[in-house]
CSV table of N, CA and C in Angstrom, one decimal:
chain,number,residue,atom,x,y,z
A,1,ARG,N,-7.1,29.0,-1.5
A,1,ARG,CA,-7.0,30.2,-0.7
A,1,ARG,C,-5.8,30.1,0.3
A,2,LEU,N,-5.5,28.9,0.7
A,2,LEU,CA,-4.4,28.7,1.7
A,2,LEU,C,-3.0,28.7,1.0
A,3,ARG,N,-3.0,28.7,-0.3
A,3,ARG,CA,-1.8,28.8,-1.1
A,3,ARG,C,-0.9,27.6,-0.8
A,4,ASP,N,-1.4,26.5,-0.5
A,4,ASP,CA,-0.6,25.2,-0.3
A,4,ASP,C,-0.6,24.6,-1.7
A,5,PHE,N,0.3,25.1,-2.5
A,5,PHE,CA,0.3,24.7,-3.9
A,5,PHE,C,0.9,23.3,-4.1
A,6,LYS,N,1.7,22.8,-3.2
A,6,LYS,CA,2.2,21.5,-3.3
A,6,LYS,C,1.0,20.5,-3.1
A,7,ALA,N,0.2,20.7,-2.1
A,7,ALA,CA,-1.0,19.8,-1.8
A,7,ALA,C,-1.9,19.9,-3.0
A,8,LEU,N,-2.2,21.1,-3.4
A,8,LEU,CA,-3.1,21.4,-4.5
A,8,LEU,C,-2.7,20.6,-5.8
A,9,ASN,N,-1.4,20.7,-6.1
A,9,ASN,CA,-0.8,20.0,-7.2
A,9,ASN,C,-1.0,18.5,-7.1
A,10,TYR,N,-0.7,18.0,-5.9
A,10,TYR,CA,-0.8,16.6,-5.7
A,10,TYR,C,-2.3,16.1,-5.9
A,11,ILE,N,-3.2,16.8,-5.4
A,11,ILE,CA,-4.6,16.5,-5.6
A,11,ILE,C,-5.1,16.5,-7.0
A,12,VAL,N,-4.7,17.6,-7.7
A,12,VAL,CA,-5.1,17.8,-9.1
A,12,VAL,C,-4.5,16.8,-10.0
A,13,THR,N,-3.2,16.5,-9.8
A,13,THR,CA,-2.5,15.5,-10.6
A,13,THR,C,-3.1,14.1,-10.4
A,14,SER,N,-3.4,13.8,-9.1
A,14,SER,CA,-4.0,12.5,-8.8
A,14,SER,C,-5.4,12.4,-9.5
A,15,GLU,N,-6.2,13.4,-9.4
A,15,GLU,CA,-7.5,13.4,-10.1
A,15,GLU,C,-7.4,13.2,-11.6
A,16,LEU,N,-6.5,13.9,-12.2
A,16,LEU,CA,-6.3,13.8,-13.7
A,16,LEU,C,-5.8,12.5,-14.1
A,17,LYS,N,-5.1,11.7,-13.2
A,17,LYS,CA,-4.5,10.4,-13.6
A,17,LYS,C,-5.5,9.3,-13.5
A,18,LYS,N,-6.6,9.5,-12.8
A,18,LYS,CA,-7.6,8.5,-12.7
A,18,LYS,C,-8.2,8.2,-14.1
A,19,ASN,N,-8.5,6.9,-14.2
A,19,ASN,CA,-9.1,6.5,-15.5
A,19,ASN,C,-10.6,6.6,-15.5
A,20,GLU,N,-11.1,7.8,-15.2
A,20,GLU,CA,-12.5,8.1,-15.2
A,20,GLU,C,-12.9,9.1,-16.2
A,21,VAL,N,-14.1,9.1,-16.6
A,21,VAL,CA,-14.6,10.2,-17.5
A,21,VAL,C,-14.8,11.4,-16.6
A,22,ILE,N,-14.2,12.5,-16.9
A,22,ILE,CA,-14.4,13.8,-16.2
A,22,ILE,C,-15.2,14.7,-16.9
A,23,HIS,N,-16.3,15.2,-16.3
A,23,HIS,CA,-17.2,16.2,-16.9
A,23,HIS,C,-16.4,17.4,-17.3
A,24,ASP,N,-16.8,18.1,-18.4
A,24,ASP,CA,-16.0,19.3,-18.9
A,24,ASP,C,-15.8,20.4,-17.8
A,25,LEU,N,-16.8,20.6,-17.0
A,25,LEU,CA,-16.7,21.6,-16.0
A,25,LEU,C,-15.7,21.3,-15.0
A,26,ASP,N,-15.7,20.0,-14.6
A,26,ASP,CA,-14.7,19.5,-13.6
A,26,ASP,C,-13.3,19.5,-14.2
A,27,MET,N,-13.2,19.1,-15.5
A,27,MET,CA,-11.9,19.1,-16.2
A,27,MET,C,-11.3,20.5,-16.3
A,28,GLN,N,-12.2,21.4,-16.6
A,28,GLN,CA,-11.7,22.8,-16.6
A,28,GLN,C,-11.2,23.2,-15.3
A,29,TYR,N,-11.9,22.9,-14.2
A,29,TYR,CA,-11.5,23.3,-12.9
A,29,TYR,C,-10.2,22.7,-12.5
A,30,LEU,N,-10.0,21.4,-12.8
A,30,LEU,CA,-8.7,20.7,-12.5
A,30,LEU,C,-7.6,21.3,-13.3
A,31,LEU,N,-7.8,21.6,-14.6
A,31,LEU,CA,-6.7,22.1,-15.4
A,31,LEU,C,-6.4,23.5,-15.0
A,32,TRP,N,-7.4,24.3,-14.6
A,32,TRP,CA,-7.1,25.7,-14.1
A,32,TRP,C,-6.2,25.6,-12.9
A,33,HIS,N,-6.6,24.7,-11.9
A,33,HIS,CA,-5.8,24.7,-10.7
A,33,HIS,C,-4.4,24.0,-10.9
A,34,LYS,N,-4.3,23.1,-11.9
A,34,LYS,CA,-3.0,22.5,-12.3
A,34,LYS,C,-2.1,23.6,-12.8
A,35,GLY,N,-2.6,24.5,-13.7
A,35,GLY,CA,-1.8,25.6,-14.2
A,35,GLY,C,-1.3,26.5,-13.1
A,36,ILE,N,-2.2,26.9,-12.2
A,36,ILE,CA,-1.8,27.7,-11.1
A,36,ILE,C,-0.8,27.1,-10.2
A,37,SER,N,-1.0,25.8,-9.8
A,37,SER,CA,-0.1,25.2,-8.8
A,37,SER,C,1.2,24.9,-9.5
A,38,ASP,N,1.2,24.4,-10.8
A,38,ASP,CA,2.5,24.1,-11.5
A,38,ASP,C,3.3,25.4,-11.6
A,39,TYR,N,2.7,26.5,-11.9
A,39,TYR,CA,3.5,27.8,-12.0
A,39,TYR,C,4.0,28.2,-10.6
A,40,SER,N,3.2,28.1,-9.6
A,40,SER,CA,3.7,28.4,-8.3
A,40,SER,C,4.8,27.6,-7.8
A,41,LEU,N,4.8,26.3,-8.2
A,41,LEU,CA,5.9,25.4,-7.7
A,41,LEU,C,7.1,25.4,-8.6
A,42,ASN,N,6.9,25.5,-10.0
A,42,ASN,CA,8.0,25.4,-10.9
A,42,ASN,C,8.4,26.6,-11.7
A,43,LYS,N,7.5,27.6,-11.7
A,43,LYS,CA,7.8,28.9,-12.4
A,43,LYS,C,8.0,28.7,-13.9
A,44,ASP,N,7.3,27.6,-14.4
A,44,ASP,CA,7.4,27.4,-15.9
A,44,ASP,C,6.2,28.1,-16.5
A,45,PHE,N,6.5,29.3,-17.0
A,45,PHE,CA,5.5,30.2,-17.5
A,45,PHE,C,4.8,29.5,-18.7
A,46,ASP,N,5.5,29.0,-19.7
A,46,ASP,CA,4.9,28.5,-20.9
A,46,ASP,C,4.0,27.3,-20.6
A,47,TYR,N,4.4,26.4,-19.7
A,47,TYR,CA,3.6,25.2,-19.4
A,47,TYR,C,2.4,25.7,-18.6
A,48,ALA,N,2.5,26.6,-17.7
A,48,ALA,CA,1.3,27.1,-16.9
A,48,ALA,C,0.4,27.8,-17.9
A,49,LEU,N,0.9,28.6,-18.7
A,49,LEU,CA,0.0,29.3,-19.7
A,49,LEU,C,-0.7,28.4,-20.6
A,50,ASN,N,0.0,27.4,-21.1
A,50,ASN,CA,-0.7,26.4,-22.0
A,50,ASN,C,-1.8,25.6,-21.2
A,51,THR,N,-1.5,25.3,-20.0
A,51,THR,CA,-2.5,24.5,-19.2
A,51,THR,C,-3.7,25.4,-18.9
A,52,LEU,N,-3.5,26.7,-18.6
A,52,LEU,CA,-4.6,27.6,-18.4
A,52,LEU,C,-5.4,27.8,-19.6
A,53,LEU,N,-4.7,28.0,-20.8
A,53,LEU,CA,-5.4,28.1,-22.0
A,53,LEU,C,-6.2,26.9,-22.4
A,54,GLN,N,-5.7,25.7,-22.1
A,54,GLN,CA,-6.4,24.5,-22.3
A,54,GLN,C,-7.7,24.4,-21.5
A,55,ALA,N,-7.6,24.9,-20.3
A,55,ALA,CA,-8.8,25.0,-19.4
A,55,ALA,C,-9.8,26.0,-20.0
A,56,TRP,N,-9.3,27.1,-20.4
A,56,TRP,CA,-10.1,28.2,-21.0
A,56,TRP,C,-10.9,27.7,-22.3
A,57,ASP,N,-10.2,26.8,-23.1
A,57,ASP,CA,-10.7,26.4,-24.4
A,57,ASP,C,-11.8,25.3,-24.3
A,58,ILE,N,-12.0,24.8,-23.1
A,58,ILE,CA,-13.1,23.8,-23.0
A,58,ILE,C,-14.4,24.4,-23.4
A,59,LYS,N,-15.1,23.9,-24.3
A,59,LYS,CA,-16.2,24.5,-25.0
A,59,LYS,C,-17.4,24.7,-24.1
A,60,ASP,N,-18.1,25.8,-24.3
A,60,ASP,CA,-19.4,26.1,-23.7
A,60,ASP,C,-19.5,26.2,-22.2
A,61,ILE,N,-18.3,26.3,-21.6
A,61,ILE,CA,-18.4,26.4,-20.1
A,61,ILE,C,-18.9,27.7,-19.6
A,62,ALA,N,-18.5,28.8,-20.4
A,62,ALA,CA,-19.0,30.1,-20.0
A,62,ALA,C,-20.5,30.2,-19.9
A,63,LYS,N,-21.2,29.4,-20.7
A,63,LYS,CA,-22.7,29.4,-20.6
A,63,LYS,C,-23.1,28.7,-19.4
A,64,ILE,N,-22.3,27.7,-18.9
A,64,ILE,CA,-22.7,26.9,-17.7
A,64,ILE,C,-22.2,27.7,-16.4
A,65,GLU,N,-21.0,28.1,-16.4
A,65,GLU,CA,-20.4,28.7,-15.2
A,65,GLU,C,-19.5,29.9,-15.5
A,66,PRO,N,-20.1,31.1,-15.7
A,66,PRO,CA,-19.3,32.2,-16.0
A,66,PRO,C,-18.3,32.6,-14.9
A,67,ASN,N,-18.5,32.3,-13.7
A,67,ASN,CA,-17.6,32.6,-12.6
A,67,ASN,C,-16.3,31.9,-12.8
A,68,GLN,N,-16.4,30.6,-13.2
A,68,GLN,CA,-15.2,29.8,-13.4
A,68,GLN,C,-14.4,30.3,-14.6
A,69,GLN,N,-15.1,30.6,-15.7
A,69,GLN,CA,-14.5,31.1,-16.9
A,69,GLN,C,-13.8,32.4,-16.6
A,70,LEU,N,-14.5,33.3,-15.9
A,70,LEU,CA,-13.9,34.6,-15.6
A,70,LEU,C,-12.7,34.5,-14.7
A,71,SER,N,-12.8,33.5,-13.8
A,71,SER,CA,-11.6,33.3,-12.8
A,71,SER,C,-10.4,32.8,-13.6
A,72,ILE,N,-10.6,31.9,-14.6
A,72,ILE,CA,-9.5,31.5,-15.4
A,72,ILE,C,-8.9,32.6,-16.2
A,73,ALA,N,-9.8,33.5,-16.8
A,73,ALA,CA,-9.3,34.6,-17.5
A,73,ALA,C,-8.4,35.5,-16.5
A,74,ASN,N,-8.9,35.7,-15.3
A,74,ASN,CA,-8.2,36.4,-14.3
A,74,ASN,C,-6.8,35.8,-14.0
A,75,SER,N,-6.8,34.5,-13.9
A,75,SER,CA,-5.6,33.7,-13.6
A,75,SER,C,-4.6,33.9,-14.8
A,76,ILE,N,-5.1,33.9,-16.0
A,76,ILE,CA,-4.2,34.1,-17.2
A,76,ILE,C,-3.6,35.5,-17.1
A,77,ALA,N,-4.4,36.5,-16.9
A,77,ALA,CA,-3.9,37.9,-16.8
A,77,ALA,C,-2.9,38.0,-15.7
A,78,MET,N,-3.2,37.4,-14.5
A,78,MET,CA,-2.3,37.4,-13.4
A,78,MET,C,-0.9,36.7,-13.7
A,79,LEU,N,-1.0,35.7,-14.5
A,79,LEU,CA,0.2,35.0,-14.9
A,79,LEU,C,1.1,35.9,-15.7
A,80,TYR,N,0.5,36.6,-16.7
A,80,TYR,CA,1.2,37.6,-17.5
A,80,TYR,C,1.7,38.7,-16.6
A,81,PHE,N,0.9,39.2,-15.6
A,81,PHE,CA,1.4,40.2,-14.7
A,81,PHE,C,2.6,39.8,-13.9
A,82,ASP,N,2.6,38.5,-13.4
A,82,ASP,CA,3.7,38.0,-12.6
A,82,ASP,C,5.0,37.9,-13.5
A,83,ALA,N,4.8,37.7,-14.8
A,83,ALA,CA,5.9,37.6,-15.7
A,83,ALA,C,6.3,39.0,-16.2
A,84,LYS,N,5.7,40.1,-15.6
A,84,LYS,CA,6.0,41.4,-16.0
A,84,LYS,C,5.6,41.7,-17.5
A,85,MET,N,4.7,41.0,-18.0
A,85,MET,CA,4.2,41.1,-19.4
A,85,MET,C,2.9,41.9,-19.3
A,86,TYR,N,3.0,43.2,-18.9
A,86,TYR,CA,1.8,44.0,-18.5
A,86,TYR,C,0.8,44.2,-19.7
A,87,GLU,N,1.3,44.4,-20.9
A,87,GLU,CA,0.4,44.7,-22.0
A,87,GLU,C,-0.4,43.4,-22.3
A,88,GLN,N,0.2,42.2,-22.2
A,88,GLN,CA,-0.5,41.0,-22.4
A,88,GLN,C,-1.6,40.8,-21.3
A,89,SER,N,-1.2,41.2,-20.1
A,89,SER,CA,-2.1,41.1,-19.0
A,89,SER,C,-3.3,42.0,-19.2
A,90,LEU,N,-3.1,43.2,-19.6
A,90,LEU,CA,-4.2,44.2,-19.9
A,90,LEU,C,-5.0,43.7,-21.0
A,91,HIS,N,-4.4,43.1,-22.0
A,91,HIS,CA,-5.2,42.5,-23.2
A,91,HIS,C,-6.1,41.4,-22.7
A,92,SER,N,-5.6,40.5,-21.8
A,92,SER,CA,-6.4,39.4,-21.3
A,92,SER,C,-7.6,40.0,-20.5
A,93,TYR,N,-7.3,41.0,-19.7
A,93,TYR,CA,-8.4,41.6,-18.9
A,93,TYR,C,-9.4,42.2,-19.9
A,94,SER,N,-9.0,43.0,-20.8
A,94,SER,CA,-9.9,43.8,-21.7
A,94,SER,C,-10.8,42.9,-22.5
A,95,LYS,N,-10.2,41.8,-23.0
A,95,LYS,CA,-11.0,41.0,-23.9
A,95,LYS,C,-12.1,40.1,-23.1
A,96,ASN,N,-12.0,40.2,-21.8
A,96,ASN,CA,-12.9,39.4,-21.0
A,96,ASN,C,-13.9,40.3,-20.2
A,97,LEU,N,-13.8,41.6,-20.4
A,97,LEU,CA,-14.7,42.5,-19.6
A,97,LEU,C,-16.2,42.2,-19.8
A,98,GLN,N,-16.5,41.8,-21.0
A,98,GLN,CA,-18.0,41.5,-21.3
A,98,GLN,C,-18.5,40.4,-20.4
A,99,LEU,N,-17.6,39.5,-20.0
A,99,LEU,CA,-18.1,38.4,-19.1
A,99,LEU,C,-18.6,38.9,-17.8
A,100,LEU,N,-18.2,40.1,-17.4
A,100,LEU,CA,-18.7,40.7,-16.1
A,100,LEU,C,-20.1,41.0,-16.2
A,101,GLU,N,-20.7,41.2,-17.3
A,101,GLU,CA,-22.1,41.6,-17.5
A,101,GLU,C,-23.1,40.5,-17.2
A,102,ASP,N,-22.6,39.3,-17.1
A,102,ASP,CA,-23.5,38.1,-16.8
A,102,ASP,C,-24.0,38.3,-15.4
A,103,GLU,N,-25.3,38.3,-15.1
A,103,GLU,CA,-25.8,38.5,-13.8
A,103,GLU,C,-25.4,37.4,-12.8
A,104,ARG,N,-25.0,36.3,-13.3
A,104,ARG,CA,-24.6,35.2,-12.4
A,104,ARG,C,-23.2,35.3,-11.9
A,105,VAL,N,-22.4,36.3,-12.4
A,105,VAL,CA,-21.1,36.5,-11.9
A,105,VAL,C,-21.2,37.1,-10.5
A,106,THR,N,-20.5,36.5,-9.5
A,106,THR,CA,-20.5,36.9,-8.1
A,106,THR,C,-19.8,38.2,-7.9
A,107,PRO,N,-20.1,38.9,-6.9
A,107,PRO,CA,-19.4,40.2,-6.6
A,107,PRO,C,-17.9,39.9,-6.3
A,108,GLN,N,-17.6,38.8,-5.6
A,108,GLN,CA,-16.2,38.4,-5.3
A,108,GLN,C,-15.3,38.3,-6.6
A,109,VAL,N,-15.9,37.6,-7.6
A,109,VAL,CA,-15.2,37.4,-8.9
A,109,VAL,C,-15.0,38.8,-9.6
A,110,LYS,N,-16.0,39.6,-9.5
A,110,LYS,CA,-15.9,40.9,-10.2
A,110,LYS,C,-14.9,41.8,-9.4
A,111,ILE,N,-14.9,41.7,-8.1
A,111,ILE,CA,-13.9,42.5,-7.3
A,111,ILE,C,-12.5,42.1,-7.7
A,112,LYS,N,-12.3,40.8,-7.7
A,112,LYS,CA,-10.9,40.3,-8.0
A,112,LYS,C,-10.5,40.7,-9.4
A,113,PHE,N,-11.4,40.6,-10.4
A,113,PHE,CA,-11.1,41.0,-11.7
A,113,PHE,C,-10.7,42.5,-11.8
A,114,TYR,N,-11.6,43.3,-11.3
A,114,TYR,CA,-11.4,44.7,-11.3
A,114,TYR,C,-10.1,45.1,-10.6
A,115,TYR,N,-9.8,44.5,-9.5
A,115,TYR,CA,-8.6,44.8,-8.7
A,115,TYR,C,-7.4,44.4,-9.5
A,116,GLY,N,-7.4,43.2,-10.1
A,116,GLY,CA,-6.2,42.8,-10.9
A,116,GLY,C,-6.0,43.7,-12.1
A,117,TYR,N,-7.1,44.1,-12.8
A,117,TYR,CA,-7.0,45.1,-13.9
A,117,TYR,C,-6.4,46.4,-13.4
A,118,ALA,N,-6.9,46.9,-12.3
A,118,ALA,CA,-6.4,48.2,-11.8
A,118,ALA,C,-4.9,48.1,-11.4
A,119,ARG,N,-4.6,47.0,-10.8
A,119,ARG,CA,-3.2,46.8,-10.4
A,119,ARG,C,-2.2,46.8,-11.6
A,120,THR,N,-2.7,46.2,-12.6
A,120,THR,CA,-1.9,46.1,-13.8
A,120,THR,C,-1.7,47.5,-14.5
A,121,PHE,N,-2.8,48.2,-14.5
A,121,PHE,CA,-2.7,49.6,-15.0
A,121,PHE,C,-1.8,50.4,-14.2
A,122,SER,N,-1.8,50.2,-12.9
A,122,SER,CA,-0.9,51.0,-12.0
A,122,SER,C,0.6,50.7,-12.4
A,123,TYR,N,0.9,49.5,-12.8
A,123,TYR,CA,2.3,49.2,-13.0
A,123,TYR,C,2.8,49.7,-14.4
A,124,ILE,N,1.9,50.1,-15.2
A,124,ILE,CA,2.3,50.8,-16.5
A,124,ILE,C,2.1,52.3,-16.4
A,125,LYS,N,1.9,52.7,-15.1
A,125,LYS,CA,1.7,54.2,-14.8
A,125,LYS,C,0.5,54.8,-15.5
A,126,ASN,N,-0.5,54.0,-15.8
A,126,ASN,CA,-1.8,54.6,-16.3
A,126,ASN,C,-2.7,54.7,-15.1
A,127,TYR,N,-2.5,55.8,-14.3
A,127,TYR,CA,-3.1,55.9,-13.0
A,127,TYR,C,-4.6,56.2,-13.2
A,128,THR,N,-5.0,56.9,-14.3
A,128,THR,CA,-6.4,57.2,-14.5
A,128,THR,C,-7.2,55.9,-14.6
A,129,ASP,N,-6.8,55.0,-15.4
A,129,ASP,CA,-7.5,53.7,-15.5
A,129,ASP,C,-7.4,52.9,-14.3
A,130,ALA,N,-6.2,52.9,-13.7
A,130,ALA,CA,-6.0,52.2,-12.4
A,130,ALA,C,-7.0,52.6,-11.3
A,131,ILE,N,-7.1,53.9,-11.2
A,131,ILE,CA,-8.1,54.4,-10.2
A,131,ILE,C,-9.5,54.1,-10.5
A,132,SER,N,-9.8,54.2,-11.8
A,132,SER,CA,-11.2,53.9,-12.3
A,132,SER,C,-11.6,52.4,-12.0
A,133,TYR,N,-10.7,51.5,-12.3
A,133,TYR,CA,-11.1,50.1,-12.0
A,133,TYR,C,-11.0,49.7,-10.5
A,134,ALA,N,-10.0,50.4,-9.8
A,134,ALA,CA,-10.0,50.1,-8.4
A,134,ALA,C,-11.2,50.7,-7.7
A,135,LYS,N,-11.7,51.8,-8.2
A,135,LYS,CA,-13.0,52.4,-7.7
A,135,LYS,C,-14.1,51.4,-7.9
A,136,LYS,N,-14.2,50.8,-9.1
A,136,LYS,CA,-15.3,49.8,-9.3
A,136,LYS,C,-15.2,48.6,-8.3
A,137,ALA,N,-14.0,48.2,-8.1
A,137,ALA,CA,-13.8,47.1,-7.1
A,137,ALA,C,-14.2,47.6,-5.7
A,138,PHE,N,-13.8,48.8,-5.3
A,138,PHE,CA,-14.1,49.4,-4.0
A,138,PHE,C,-15.6,49.5,-3.9
A,139,ASP,N,-16.3,50.1,-4.9
A,139,ASP,CA,-17.7,50.2,-4.8
A,139,ASP,C,-18.5,48.9,-4.6
A,140,LEU,N,-18.0,47.9,-5.3
A,140,LEU,CA,-18.6,46.6,-5.1
A,140,LEU,C,-18.4,46.1,-3.6
A,141,CYS,N,-17.3,46.3,-3.1
A,141,CYS,CA,-17.0,46.0,-1.7
A,141,CYS,C,-18.0,46.7,-0.8
A,142,ILE,N,-18.2,48.0,-1.0
A,142,ILE,CA,-19.1,48.8,-0.2
A,142,ILE,C,-20.6,48.3,-0.4
A,143,ASN,N,-21.0,48.2,-1.7
A,143,ASN,CA,-22.4,47.8,-2.0
A,143,ASN,C,-22.8,46.4,-1.5
A,144,TYR,N,-21.8,45.5,-1.5
A,144,TYR,CA,-22.1,44.1,-1.0
A,144,TYR,C,-21.6,43.9,0.4
A,145,GLU,N,-21.2,45.0,1.1
A,145,GLU,CA,-20.7,44.9,2.4
A,145,GLU,C,-19.8,43.7,2.7
A,146,THR,N,-18.7,43.7,1.9
A,146,THR,CA,-17.7,42.7,2.0
A,146,THR,C,-16.3,43.3,2.2
A,147,LEU,N,-15.5,42.6,2.9
A,147,LEU,CA,-14.1,43.0,3.1
A,147,LEU,C,-13.2,42.4,2.1
A,148,TYR,N,-13.8,41.5,1.2
A,148,TYR,CA,-13.0,40.8,0.3
A,148,TYR,C,-12.1,41.7,-0.6
A,149,LEU,N,-10.8,41.6,-0.4
A,149,LEU,CA,-9.8,42.4,-1.1
A,149,LEU,C,-9.8,43.9,-0.8
A,150,LEU,N,-10.7,44.3,0.1
A,150,LEU,CA,-10.8,45.7,0.4
A,150,LEU,C,-9.4,46.3,0.9
A,151,ALA,N,-8.7,45.6,1.7
A,151,ALA,CA,-7.4,46.1,2.2
A,151,ALA,C,-6.4,46.2,1.0
A,152,ASP,N,-6.5,45.3,0.1
A,152,ASP,CA,-5.6,45.3,-1.1
A,152,ASP,C,-6.0,46.5,-2.0
A,153,ILE,N,-7.3,46.8,-2.1
A,153,ILE,CA,-7.7,47.9,-3.0
A,153,ILE,C,-7.3,49.2,-2.3
A,154,LEU,N,-7.5,49.3,-1.0
A,154,LEU,CA,-7.0,50.5,-0.3
A,154,LEU,C,-5.5,50.7,-0.4
A,155,PHE,N,-4.8,49.6,-0.3
A,155,PHE,CA,-3.3,49.7,-0.5
A,155,PHE,C,-3.0,50.2,-1.9
A,156,LEU,N,-3.7,49.7,-2.9
A,156,LEU,CA,-3.5,50.1,-4.2
A,156,LEU,C,-3.7,51.6,-4.4
A,157,PHE,N,-4.8,52.1,-3.8
A,157,PHE,CA,-5.1,53.6,-3.8
A,157,PHE,C,-3.9,54.3,-3.2
A,158,GLY,N,-3.4,53.8,-2.1
A,158,GLY,CA,-2.3,54.4,-1.4
A,158,GLY,C,-1.0,54.4,-2.2
A,159,ARG,N,-0.8,53.3,-2.9
A,159,ARG,CA,0.4,53.2,-3.7
A,159,ARG,C,0.3,54.2,-4.9
A,160,ILE,N,-0.8,54.3,-5.5
A,160,ILE,CA,-1.0,55.2,-6.6
A,160,ILE,C,-0.9,56.6,-6.2
A,161,SER,N,-1.5,56.9,-5.0
A,161,SER,CA,-1.3,58.3,-4.5
A,161,SER,C,0.1,58.6,-4.2
A,162,TYR,N,0.8,57.7,-3.6
A,162,TYR,CA,2.3,57.9,-3.4
A,162,TYR,C,3.0,58.1,-4.6
A,163,LEU,N,2.8,57.3,-5.7
A,163,LEU,CA,3.5,57.5,-6.9
A,163,LEU,C,3.1,58.8,-7.6
A,164,GLN,N,2.0,59.3,-7.3
A,164,GLN,CA,1.6,60.6,-7.8
A,164,GLN,C,2.0,61.8,-6.9
A,165,LYS,N,2.8,61.4,-5.9
A,165,LYS,CA,3.4,62.4,-4.9
A,165,LYS,C,2.4,63.1,-4.0
A,166,ASN,N,1.2,62.4,-3.8
A,166,ASN,CA,0.2,62.9,-2.9
A,166,ASN,C,0.4,62.1,-1.6
A,167,TYR,N,1.4,62.5,-0.9
A,167,TYR,CA,1.8,61.7,0.3
A,167,TYR,C,0.8,61.7,1.4
A,168,LEU,N,0.1,62.8,1.6
A,168,LEU,CA,-0.9,62.8,2.7
A,168,LEU,C,-2.1,61.8,2.4
A,169,LEU,N,-2.6,61.8,1.1
A,169,LEU,CA,-3.7,60.9,0.7
A,169,LEU,C,-3.2,59.5,0.8
A,170,SER,N,-1.9,59.3,0.4
A,170,SER,CA,-1.3,58.0,0.4
A,170,SER,C,-1.3,57.4,1.8
A,171,GLU,N,-0.9,58.2,2.7
A,171,GLU,CA,-0.8,57.8,4.1
A,171,GLU,C,-2.2,57.4,4.7
A,172,GLN,N,-3.2,58.2,4.3
A,172,GLN,CA,-4.6,57.9,4.7
A,172,GLN,C,-5.0,56.5,4.2
A,173,TYR,N,-4.8,56.3,2.9
A,173,TYR,CA,-5.2,55.0,2.3
A,173,TYR,C,-4.5,53.9,2.9
A,174,LEU,N,-3.2,54.0,3.1
A,174,LEU,CA,-2.4,53.0,3.7
A,174,LEU,C,-2.8,52.7,5.2
A,175,ASN,N,-3.2,53.7,5.9
A,175,ASN,CA,-3.7,53.5,7.3
A,175,ASN,C,-5.1,52.8,7.2
A,176,TYR,N,-5.9,53.1,6.3
A,176,TYR,CA,-7.2,52.4,6.1
A,176,TYR,C,-6.9,50.9,5.8
A,177,SER,N,-6.0,50.7,4.9
A,177,SER,CA,-5.7,49.3,4.5
A,177,SER,C,-5.1,48.5,5.7
A,178,LYS,N,-4.3,49.2,6.5
A,178,LYS,CA,-3.7,48.5,7.7
A,178,LYS,C,-4.8,48.2,8.7
A,179,THR,N,-5.8,49.1,8.8
A,179,THR,CA,-6.9,48.9,9.8
A,179,THR,C,-7.7,47.6,9.3
A,180,ILE,N,-8.0,47.5,8.0
A,180,ILE,CA,-8.7,46.4,7.5
A,180,ILE,C,-7.9,45.1,7.7
A,181,CYS,N,-6.6,45.2,7.5
A,181,CYS,CA,-5.8,44.0,7.7
A,181,CYS,C,-5.8,43.5,9.2
A,182,LEU,N,-5.8,44.5,10.1
A,182,LEU,CA,-5.9,44.2,11.5
A,182,LEU,C,-7.2,43.6,11.9
A,183,LEU,N,-8.3,44.0,11.2
A,183,LEU,CA,-9.6,43.4,11.5
A,183,LEU,C,-9.6,41.9,11.1
């Protein structure tokens, strides 16, 4: 969360170099964070994607920890988004929607997933789906009384309203977003 990718990469690389047996769940976690930190530091899309896919492919983890599996799916979709490969990002989100149905998935993971999906739709100018998924994220924030990503979601509503030339609504959403950020 602090985005200190250099420190994160050092820790993950050190853990992976140890000559110890690493449980699948821990290995998945380490590979997931290695992919994220390597991409943030080196911008090597192919290496990061392969590392994230390697983490994703560790067997039966979704049965053990759906939050981690869904978070990796979200990271893969965000990697595609960052590379401006929006269709691949949308495909990654859509093929993992069913994971959200697991009752063990936390509201924060759902919010992040829906927000990322909505943001990607907004970049291909599919505002209907963007608003729909942003609303799902917003509703989760309200229902669970959390500010997690709420400012970002409101900013996204403002951005979409602006792109649709609804400047008054856009200004309202951006002011709400600013207020949350100030809090």
